[in-house]
Amino acid sequence: MADRILITGDDLEHAVRINAQLETAGFETSLITTLDDVRGAFERREPACVVLTGGLHEDRARQLIALAHDRAVPTLGLVEATEPDATGLAHRNGLTAWLEKPADPAEVVSTVRRLLERRALQRRTGIMGESPAIQELLVKIEQMAPVSSTVLVEGESGTGEELVARAIHDLSPRRAAPFIAVNCAALPETLLESELFGHEKGAFTGAAERRLGRFELADTGTIMLDEVAEMPPATQVKLLRVLEDRTFFRVGGTQPIKVDVRVIAATNKPLKEAVALGEFRDDLFYRLNVLNIYLPPLRERREDIPLLVRRFIGEFAAAHGRKFRGIEPDALQILVDAGWPGNVRQLRNLIESMVVLAPEGAIRAADIPRDIREGGRSLPVRLVGHTREVAGQELEFIFRTLVELKLQVEELRRRLDERRPQHVEVIEVGRATPLAPMDAEPAPEPVLYRTGMTMADVERAAIQAALRETKGNRRKAAELLGIGERTLYRKLKEYALA
Ligand SMILES: Nc1ncnc2c1ncn2[C@@H]1O[C@H](COP(=O)(O)OP(=O)(O)O)[C@@H](O)[C@H]1O
Ligand SMILES: [Mg+2]
């Protein structure tokens, strides 16, 4: 199916010419004039791109852009030649791209194509966001993917460092070879070295067999050295050698091993600071920092939050098989304003837990945990280094556990519900006297019917219940039971209740 492009009719002359050119280029187009048109068009079938031909200073344009933005649909705006600050206007409005008028229809088509490629790239890599920072990131990834130079990715925990490293690998000519991530902070020095470079049989106590290291396993592929700032000094020296001539020795080995591995290093701590503190070798820093990517924290690109929230809700509602309507506007506002020290990871985990835990099939403000509601913009979040790391990991663990628990409880409940009717069938629950005891334990629920009872037993129990209800008044009991008083007397005798 051809991609559909929405074109606003603010500037009809441009709209008509662009429409024709896009159709010639094989796109399906719709000319739209009102905001309702736009909403309808979005509901029927999500467009691939929106072209705004004018009216960029009007509120309507801002609303339209916000609508597209939240659905990760790129927007292209045509700006008047007289506009004093086109870049500023585009940024403020959240346009993905802009062109000056009069716009050449062929250029509009090529820009739309570029935006669609970018969108396909985002789908492929899973990197979401319409903010300028994310759009610039995507350009960088496209530029860095084809070469083999070392990349240093810097950003707070949860900003997507691993996502970016994988994207670079997946778009590179190495994509068919392995991508291997090693966390340099997780292992003590000797284990880390053996993990990275492997060891020979008998290299140390416990080294019963030769073991290949991650560098060998990643040959012709990519290795991600996560939390590289935590690498012990001795390992830093060895890494430097690998980066210089791509050779190393297995622990306990004498044969140099040569590999073709692209290195992507990532760090949550600014590496330059670690160098200044003498914790990290500066020669290694320069070797790693050939290409550089900085991932801004989520609080510096809040405009991406609604889009991320929407996507994560969809993802987890589908994953957990839940009917979920979405999020109420005031709840979304709280999320947009929150501090997010754990960045996208924290947001994603929170959405998952709320999709599972929120009782109403929609996220309401009250469903948002208090620390998120109170950790908004007004309170600067100053968590650094280890504290943040640990807090993030612990929180993640707690979230996971909660979500798992809730799902397990639901599963249990479902199974119980499936089985319950086979054991007990309750036709009425009241203050009825328990039936003739079946065992020494008092019956857990006053019931009028259990498997194995005859009609007579039921009748007997019903009469007992009615008598209890009327405190022994037989006339009233007969009335309750809908039988004549005489019939009741007969039955009382019959069941030896009199
Ligand atoms: N821009 C983004 N779009 C979509 N998901 C993201 C984005 N950034 C991070 N995530 C998600 O957040 C989580 C943490 O990302 P990750 O790459 O492991 O972070 P880091 O390595 O920086 O700690 C992952 O589930 C990842 O998919
Ligand atoms: Mg990580």
Coordinates of C-alpha atoms and ligand atoms in Angstrom, one line a residue:
M1 CA 0.0 0.0 0.0
A2 CA 1.3 3.4 -0.9
D3 CA 2.2 5.7 2.0
R4 CA -0.4 8.4 2.6
I5 CA 0.5 12.0 2.9
L6 CA -1.8 14.6 4.4
I7 CA -1.5 18.1 3.0
T8 CA -3.1 21.1 4.7
G9 CA -5.0 23.5 2.5
D10 CA -3.8 26.7 4.2
D11 CA -2.0 27.8 1.1
L12 CA -4.1 26.3 -1.7
E13 CA -1.7 27.2 -4.5
H14 CA 1.1 25.3 -2.9
A15 CA -1.2 22.5 -1.7
V16 CA -2.5 21.8 -5.2
R17 CA 1.0 21.7 -6.8
I18 CA 2.5 19.6 -4.0
N19 CA -0.5 17.2 -4.1
A20 CA 0.0 16.6 -7.9
Q21 CA 3.8 16.1 -7.5
L22 CA 3.4 13.7 -4.6
E23 CA 0.8 11.7 -6.5
T24 CA 3.1 11.5 -9.5
A25 CA 5.8 10.2 -7.2
G26 CA 3.4 7.3 -6.2
F27 CA 2.1 8.6 -2.9
E28 CA -1.5 8.5 -1.8
T29 CA -2.5 12.0 -0.8
S30 CA -5.4 13.7 1.1
L31 CA -6.0 17.4 1.1
I32 CA -7.3 18.6 4.5
T33 CA -8.8 21.9 5.6
T34 CA -10.1 21.6 9.2
L35 CA -8.6 20.1 12.3
D36 CA -11.6 17.7 12.5
D37 CA -10.6 16.5 9.0
V38 CA -7.2 15.8 10.3
R39 CA -8.4 13.9 13.4
G40 CA -10.7 11.8 11.1
A41 CA -7.9 11.1 8.7
F42 CA -5.7 10.0 11.6
E43 CA -8.3 7.7 12.9
R44 CA -9.1 6.1 9.6
R45 CA -5.6 5.3 8.7
E46 CA -2.4 6.8 10.1
P47 CA -0.7 9.0 7.6
A48 CA 3.0 8.5 6.9
C49 CA 3.7 12.3 6.9
V50 CA 1.9 15.6 7.2
V51 CA 2.8 18.7 5.0
L52 CA 1.6 22.0 6.4
T53 CA 1.4 24.5 3.6
G54 CA 0.9 27.6 5.8
G55 CA -0.7 29.1 8.9
L56 CA 2.2 28.0 11.1
H57 CA 1.6 30.8 13.5
E58 CA -1.9 29.7 14.2
D59 CA -3.0 27.6 17.1
R60 CA -4.5 25.1 14.7
A61 CA -1.1 24.3 13.2
R62 CA 0.3 23.7 16.7
Q63 CA -2.5 21.3 17.5
L64 CA -2.1 19.5 14.3
I65 CA 1.7 19.1 14.8
A66 CA 1.1 17.9 18.4
L67 CA -1.3 15.3 17.1
A68 CA 1.2 14.0 14.5
H69 CA 4.1 14.3 17.0
D70 CA 2.4 12.1 19.6
R71 CA 1.9 9.4 16.9
A72 CA 5.5 9.6 15.7
V73 CA 4.3 11.0 12.3
P74 CA 6.8 13.4 10.8
T75 CA 5.7 16.9 9.8
L76 CA 7.0 19.2 7.1
G77 CA 6.1 22.9 7.3
L78 CA 6.3 25.5 4.5
V79 CA 7.4 28.8 6.0
E80 CA 6.8 32.3 4.5
A81 CA 9.9 33.9 3.0
T82 CA 9.2 36.9 5.2
E83 CA 9.4 34.9 8.4
P84 CA 12.2 36.5 10.5
D85 CA 13.1 33.3 12.4
A86 CA 12.1 30.2 10.5
T87 CA 14.4 27.8 12.5
G88 CA 13.0 29.1 15.8
L89 CA 9.4 28.8 14.6
A90 CA 10.0 25.3 13.4
H91 CA 11.6 24.3 16.7
R92 CA 8.9 25.9 18.8
N93 CA 6.1 24.3 16.9
G94 CA 7.8 20.9 16.8
L95 CA 8.1 20.6 13.1
T96 CA 10.3 17.7 11.9
A97 CA 11.5 19.7 8.9
W98 CA 10.7 23.0 7.1
L99 CA 11.2 24.6 3.7
E100 CA 10.9 28.2 2.7
K101 CA 8.2 29.4 0.3
P102 CA 7.9 29.4 -2.6
A103 CA 8.7 25.7 -2.2
D104 CA 9.7 23.7 -5.2
P105 CA 7.3 20.7 -5.3
A106 CA 10.2 18.4 -6.3
E107 CA 12.1 19.4 -3.2
V108 CA 9.0 18.8 -1.1
V109 CA 8.8 15.3 -2.4
S110 CA 12.5 14.6 -1.7
T111 CA 12.1 16.0 1.8
V112 CA 9.1 13.8 2.4
R113 CA 11.0 10.8 1.2
R114 CA 13.9 11.6 3.6
L115 CA 11.4 12.0 6.5
L116 CA 9.9 8.6 5.6
E117 CA 13.3 7.0 5.5
R118 CA 14.0 8.4 8.9
R119 CA 10.7 7.0 10.2
A120 CA 11.6 3.6 8.8
L121 CA 14.9 3.8 10.5
Q122 CA 13.2 4.5 13.8
R123 CA 10.9 1.6 13.4
R124 CA 13.9 -0.6 12.6
T125 CA 16.0 0.5 15.5
G126 CA 13.3 1.1 18.0
I127 CA 14.7 4.5 18.7
M128 CA 11.6 6.7 19.3
G129 CA 11.4 10.5 19.6
E130 CA 10.7 13.5 17.5
S131 CA 12.8 15.9 19.4
P132 CA 15.7 17.6 17.6
A133 CA 18.1 15.7 19.8
I134 CA 16.7 12.3 18.7
Q135 CA 16.5 13.4 15.0
E136 CA 20.2 14.5 15.2
L137 CA 21.0 11.2 16.9
L138 CA 19.5 9.3 13.9
V139 CA 21.5 11.3 11.4
K140 CA 24.7 10.4 13.4
I141 CA 23.8 6.7 13.6
E142 CA 23.3 6.7 9.8
Q143 CA 26.6 8.3 9.3
M144 CA 28.6 6.2 11.7
A145 CA 27.1 2.8 10.9
P146 CA 28.9 2.1 7.6
V147 CA 32.5 2.7 9.0
S148 CA 34.4 0.7 11.6
S149 CA 35.7 3.5 13.7
T150 CA 35.3 3.3 17.5
V151 CA 32.3 5.1 19.0
L152 CA 32.0 6.5 22.5
V153 CA 28.4 6.8 23.6
E154 CA 27.8 9.0 26.7
G155 CA 24.6 9.4 28.5
E156 CA 22.9 8.8 31.8
S157 CA 21.7 5.3 32.6
G158 CA 18.5 4.5 30.7
T159 CA 18.9 7.0 27.9
G160 CA 19.3 4.3 25.3
E161 CA 23.0 3.7 25.0
E162 CA 22.6 0.0 24.3
L163 CA 19.8 0.7 21.9
V164 CA 22.0 3.0 20.0
A165 CA 25.0 0.6 20.0
R166 CA 22.8 -2.1 18.6
A167 CA 21.3 0.2 16.0
I168 CA 24.8 1.1 14.8
H169 CA 25.7 -2.6 14.5
D170 CA 22.4 -3.5 12.8
L171 CA 22.8 -0.8 10.2
S172 CA 26.5 -1.6 9.6
P173 CA 28.0 -4.1 7.1
R174 CA 28.7 -6.2 10.2
R175 CA 25.1 -6.8 10.9
A176 CA 25.2 -10.5 10.1
A177 CA 28.1 -11.1 12.6
P178 CA 27.6 -11.0 16.4
F179 CA 26.9 -8.0 18.6
I180 CA 28.2 -8.7 22.1
A181 CA 27.8 -6.4 25.1
V182 CA 30.1 -6.7 28.1
N183 CA 29.5 -4.8 31.3
C184 CA 32.9 -3.7 32.5
A185 CA 31.6 -2.7 36.0
A186 CA 30.0 -6.1 36.7
L187 CA 33.2 -8.2 37.1
P188 CA 36.4 -8.0 39.1
E189 CA 39.6 -7.5 37.2
T190 CA 40.8 -11.1 36.6
L191 CA 37.3 -12.3 35.5
L192 CA 36.8 -9.3 33.3
E193 CA 40.1 -10.0 31.5
S194 CA 39.2 -13.6 31.0
E195 CA 35.8 -12.5 29.8
L196 CA 37.1 -10.1 27.3
F197 CA 40.2 -11.9 26.0
G198 CA 39.6 -15.6 27.0
H199 CA 42.0 -17.8 28.8
E200 CA 44.2 -20.9 28.1
K201 CA 43.7 -24.2 29.9
G202 CA 45.4 -24.0 33.3
A203 CA 45.9 -20.2 33.1
F204 CA 44.6 -19.9 36.7
T205 CA 43.0 -22.2 39.3
G206 CA 39.7 -23.3 37.8
A207 CA 40.6 -22.7 34.2
A208 CA 40.0 -26.3 33.3
E209 CA 39.5 -25.7 29.6
R210 CA 40.5 -23.1 27.0
R211 CA 37.8 -20.4 26.8
L212 CA 37.3 -17.9 24.1
G213 CA 36.9 -14.3 25.1
R214 CA 34.3 -11.9 23.9
F215 CA 36.6 -10.2 21.5
E216 CA 37.2 -13.5 19.7
L217 CA 33.5 -14.3 19.8
A218 CA 32.6 -10.9 18.3
D219 CA 35.1 -11.4 15.4
T220 CA 33.9 -9.5 12.3
G221 CA 31.1 -8.1 14.5
T222 CA 30.8 -5.4 17.2
I223 CA 31.6 -5.4 20.9
M224 CA 29.9 -3.0 23.2
L225 CA 32.0 -2.1 26.3
D226 CA 29.4 -0.9 28.7
E227 CA 30.3 1.3 31.7
V228 CA 33.8 1.5 30.3
A229 CA 34.8 4.2 32.9
E230 CA 34.8 1.4 35.6
M231 CA 37.4 -0.6 33.7
P232 CA 40.4 -1.4 36.0
P233 CA 43.7 0.2 35.0
A234 CA 45.4 -3.0 34.0
T235 CA 42.6 -4.0 31.7
Q236 CA 42.6 -0.4 30.2
V237 CA 46.2 -1.1 29.1
K238 CA 45.2 -4.3 27.3
L239 CA 42.2 -2.7 25.7
L240 CA 44.5 0.1 24.4
R241 CA 46.7 -2.5 22.7
V242 CA 43.6 -4.1 21.1
L243 CA 42.5 -0.8 19.8
E244 CA 46.0 0.0 18.4
D245 CA 46.7 -3.2 16.5
R246 CA 43.7 -5.4 17.0
T247 CA 45.7 -8.1 18.7
F248 CA 45.7 -9.5 22.2
F249 CA 46.7 -12.6 24.2
R250 CA 44.4 -14.9 25.9
V251 CA 45.0 -14.9 29.7
G252 CA 47.9 -17.4 30.1
G253 CA 48.5 -17.4 26.4
T254 CA 51.6 -16.7 24.3
Q255 CA 50.1 -16.6 20.8
P256 CA 48.9 -13.2 19.7
I257 CA 45.3 -13.3 18.5
K258 CA 44.1 -11.0 15.8
V259 CA 40.5 -10.0 15.5
D260 CA 38.4 -7.6 13.4
V261 CA 36.0 -6.1 15.9
R262 CA 34.3 -2.8 16.0
V263 CA 34.3 -1.3 19.5
I264 CA 31.5 0.8 20.8
A265 CA 32.2 2.0 24.4
A266 CA 29.4 3.4 26.6
T267 CA 29.6 5.3 29.8
N268 CA 27.1 6.8 32.3
K269 CA 29.9 8.9 33.8
P270 CA 31.5 11.7 31.7
L271 CA 34.7 9.9 30.7
K272 CA 36.6 13.2 30.5
E273 CA 36.0 13.7 34.2
A274 CA 37.3 10.2 34.9
V275 CA 40.4 11.2 32.9
A276 CA 40.8 14.4 34.9
L277 CA 40.5 12.4 38.2
G278 CA 43.2 10.1 37.0
E279 CA 40.9 7.1 36.9
F280 CA 40.9 6.6 33.2
R281 CA 43.9 6.7 30.8
D282 CA 43.8 9.7 28.6
D283 CA 45.4 7.8 25.6
L284 CA 42.6 5.2 25.9
F285 CA 40.1 8.0 26.1
Y286 CA 41.2 9.5 22.7
R287 CA 41.3 6.0 21.2
L288 CA 37.7 5.4 22.2
N289 CA 36.4 8.9 21.5
V290 CA 37.0 8.8 17.7
L291 CA 33.3 9.2 17.1
N292 CA 31.1 10.6 19.8
I293 CA 27.4 10.3 20.6
Y294 CA 25.9 12.1 23.6
L295 CA 22.4 11.1 24.7
P296 CA 20.5 13.8 26.5
P297 CA 18.5 12.8 29.6
L298 CA 14.8 12.5 29.1
R299 CA 14.1 15.6 31.2
E300 CA 15.9 17.7 28.5
R301 CA 13.6 16.4 25.8
R302 CA 10.2 16.3 27.5
E303 CA 8.4 16.8 24.2
D304 CA 9.1 13.1 23.4
I305 CA 7.4 11.9 26.6
P306 CA 3.8 11.7 25.3
L307 CA 4.9 9.8 22.3
L308 CA 7.0 7.3 24.4
V309 CA 4.0 6.9 26.8
R310 CA 1.6 6.2 24.0
R311 CA 4.0 3.7 22.4
F312 CA 4.8 1.9 25.6
I313 CA 1.1 1.6 26.6
G314 CA 0.4 0.0 23.2
E315 CA 3.3 -2.3 23.5
F316 CA 2.6 -3.6 27.0
A317 CA -1.2 -3.7 26.5
A318 CA -0.5 -6.1 23.6
A319 CA 2.2 -8.0 25.4
H320 CA 0.0 -8.7 28.5
G321 CA -3.2 -9.1 26.5
R322 CA -4.9 -6.2 28.1
K323 CA -7.6 -4.0 26.8
F324 CA -6.3 -0.6 27.6
R325 CA -7.8 2.7 26.7
G326 CA -4.8 4.9 27.3
I327 CA -3.9 7.6 29.7
E328 CA -6.0 10.6 31.0
P329 CA -4.6 14.0 30.2
D330 CA -3.8 15.1 33.7
A331 CA -1.9 11.9 34.2
L332 CA 0.1 12.4 31.0
Q333 CA 0.9 15.9 32.2
I334 CA 2.4 14.5 35.4
L335 CA 4.6 12.2 33.4
V336 CA 5.7 15.0 31.1
D337 CA 6.7 17.1 34.2
A338 CA 8.4 14.3 36.2
G339 CA 12.1 14.2 36.9
W340 CA 13.0 10.8 35.3
P341 CA 16.4 10.2 36.9
G342 CA 16.2 6.7 35.4
N343 CA 15.3 8.2 32.0
V344 CA 13.5 6.1 29.3
R345 CA 14.1 2.8 31.2
Q346 CA 12.3 4.2 34.2
L347 CA 9.5 5.5 32.1
R348 CA 9.1 2.3 30.2
N349 CA 9.1 0.2 33.4
L350 CA 6.6 2.5 35.0
I351 CA 4.3 2.3 32.1
E352 CA 4.5 -1.5 32.1
S353 CA 3.7 -1.7 35.8
M354 CA 0.8 0.7 35.4
V355 CA -0.6 -1.1 32.4
V356 CA -0.7 -4.2 34.6
L357 CA -1.7 -2.6 37.8
A358 CA -4.1 0.2 36.9
P359 CA -7.5 -1.1 37.7
E360 CA -9.6 1.0 35.2
G361 CA -8.0 0.0 31.9
A362 CA -6.6 3.6 31.7
I363 CA -3.9 5.3 33.6
R364 CA -5.3 8.0 35.9
A365 CA -3.3 10.6 37.9
A366 CA -4.0 8.6 41.1
D367 CA -2.4 5.5 39.6
I368 CA 1.0 7.2 39.3
P369 CA 3.3 6.5 42.3
R370 CA 3.8 9.4 44.6
D371 CA 7.6 9.7 44.1
I372 CA 7.0 10.3 40.4
R373 CA 4.2 12.8 41.0
E374 CA 6.3 14.7 43.4
G375 CA 9.6 14.5 41.6
G376 CA 8.6 17.0 38.9
R377 CA 10.4 19.9 37.3
S378 CA 10.3 22.0 40.4
L379 CA 12.6 19.6 42.2
P380 CA 15.9 19.3 40.5
V381 CA 17.0 15.7 40.6
R382 CA 20.6 15.5 41.7
L383 CA 21.5 11.9 41.9
V384 CA 25.0 11.1 40.7
G385 CA 27.3 8.2 40.1
H386 CA 26.7 5.1 42.1
T387 CA 23.7 6.2 44.0
R388 CA 21.7 6.7 40.8
E389 CA 22.9 3.5 39.3
V390 CA 21.9 1.4 42.3
A391 CA 18.7 3.2 42.8
G392 CA 17.8 2.6 39.2
Q393 CA 18.6 -1.0 39.3
E394 CA 16.8 -1.6 42.5
L395 CA 13.8 0.2 41.3
E396 CA 13.8 -1.8 38.1
F397 CA 14.0 -5.0 40.1
I398 CA 11.1 -3.9 42.3
F399 CA 9.0 -2.9 39.3
R400 CA 9.7 -6.2 37.6
T401 CA 8.8 -8.1 40.7
L402 CA 5.6 -6.2 41.2
V403 CA 4.5 -6.7 37.6
E404 CA 5.4 -10.4 37.8
L405 CA 3.4 -10.8 41.0
K406 CA 0.4 -9.1 39.7
L407 CA 0.4 -11.2 36.6
Q408 CA 0.8 -14.4 38.7
V409 CA -2.0 -13.4 41.0
E410 CA -4.3 -12.8 38.0
E411 CA -3.3 -16.1 36.5
L412 CA -4.1 -17.9 39.8
R413 CA -7.4 -16.2 40.0
R414 CA -8.2 -17.1 36.5
R415 CA -7.4 -20.8 37.2
L416 CA -9.5 -20.7 40.4
D417 CA -12.4 -19.2 38.6
E418 CA -12.2 -21.9 36.0
R419 CA -12.4 -24.6 38.6
R420 CA -14.7 -23.2 41.2
P421 CA -18.1 -24.0 39.7
Q422 CA -17.2 -27.7 39.5
H423 CA -17.1 -28.0 43.3
V424 CA -19.7 -25.8 44.7
E425 CA -22.7 -24.3 43.2
V426 CA -24.2 -21.5 45.1
I427 CA -27.8 -20.7 44.4
E428 CA -28.3 -18.4 47.3
V429 CA -26.2 -16.9 49.9
G430 CA -27.9 -15.5 53.0
R431 CA -28.0 -15.9 56.7
A432 CA -29.3 -19.5 56.2
T433 CA -28.4 -22.1 58.7
P434 CA -25.5 -24.3 57.6
L435 CA -26.7 -27.6 56.3
A436 CA -26.4 -30.7 58.3
P437 CA -22.7 -30.7 58.9
M438 CA -20.7 -32.7 56.3
D439 CA -17.7 -32.7 58.5
A440 CA -16.6 -31.3 61.8
E441 CA -15.6 -28.0 60.3
P442 CA -18.3 -25.4 60.1
A443 CA -19.3 -24.7 56.5
P444 CA -17.3 -21.8 55.2
E445 CA -20.2 -20.1 53.4
P446 CA -23.9 -20.6 54.2
V447 CA -25.1 -22.3 51.0
L448 CA -28.3 -23.9 50.0
Y449 CA -26.9 -26.3 47.5
R450 CA -23.9 -28.5 47.3
T451 CA -23.0 -31.3 44.9
G452 CA -24.6 -34.5 46.1
M453 CA -27.7 -32.9 47.6
T454 CA -31.1 -34.1 46.5
M455 CA -34.1 -31.8 45.8
A456 CA -35.5 -32.8 49.2
D457 CA -32.3 -31.7 50.9
V458 CA -32.5 -28.4 49.2
E459 CA -36.1 -27.9 50.2
R460 CA -35.3 -28.8 53.7
A461 CA -32.4 -26.2 53.8
A462 CA -34.7 -23.6 52.2
I463 CA -37.3 -24.1 54.9
Q464 CA -34.7 -23.8 57.6
A465 CA -33.4 -20.7 56.1
A466 CA -36.8 -19.1 55.8
L467 CA -37.6 -20.0 59.4
R468 CA -34.4 -18.4 60.6
E469 CA -35.1 -15.3 58.6
T470 CA -38.6 -15.0 60.2
K471 CA -37.4 -16.0 63.6
G472 CA -39.5 -19.1 63.6
N473 CA -42.7 -17.4 62.4
R474 CA -44.2 -20.1 60.2
R475 CA -46.9 -18.0 58.5
K476 CA -44.3 -15.5 57.4
A477 CA -41.9 -18.3 56.4
A478 CA -44.5 -19.8 54.2
E479 CA -45.1 -16.4 52.6
L480 CA -41.4 -16.0 51.9
L481 CA -41.2 -19.5 50.4
G482 CA -44.3 -18.8 48.3
I483 CA -46.2 -21.8 49.6
G484 CA -49.3 -22.3 51.7
E485 CA -49.1 -22.5 55.4
R486 CA -50.6 -25.9 55.4
T487 CA -48.0 -27.2 52.8
L488 CA -45.3 -25.8 55.1
Y489 CA -46.7 -27.7 58.1
R490 CA -46.7 -30.9 56.0
K491 CA -43.1 -30.4 54.9
L492 CA -41.9 -29.6 58.4
K493 CA -43.3 -32.9 59.5
E494 CA -41.9 -34.7 56.5
Y495 CA -38.4 -33.3 57.1
A496 CA -38.7 -33.8 60.8
L497 CA -38.2 -30.2 61.4
A498 CA -41.3 -29.7 63.5
Ligands
LIG1 N1 14.7 6.7 22.4 C1 14.2 5.6 22.8 N2 13.1 5.1 22.2 C2 12.5 3.9 22.7 N3 13.0 3.2 23.7 C3 14.1 3.7 24.3 C4 14.7 4.9 23.9 N4 15.8 5.1 24.8 C5 15.8 4.0 25.6 N5 14.8 3.2 25.4 C6 14.4 2.0 26.1 O1 14.8 2.2 27.5 C7 15.4 1.0 28.0 C8 16.9 1.4 28.4 O2 17.7 1.5 27.3 P1 19.2 1.1 27.2 O3 19.6 1.3 25.8 O4 19.4 -0.2 27.9 O5 19.8 2.2 28.2 P2 21.2 2.4 28.7 O6 22.1 1.4 28.1 O7 21.5 3.8 28.4 O8 21.1 2.2 30.2 C9 15.3 0.0 26.9 O9 14.2 -0.8 27.2 C10 15.2 0.8 25.7 O10 14.6 0.1 24.7
MG2 MG 23.0 0.0 29.6

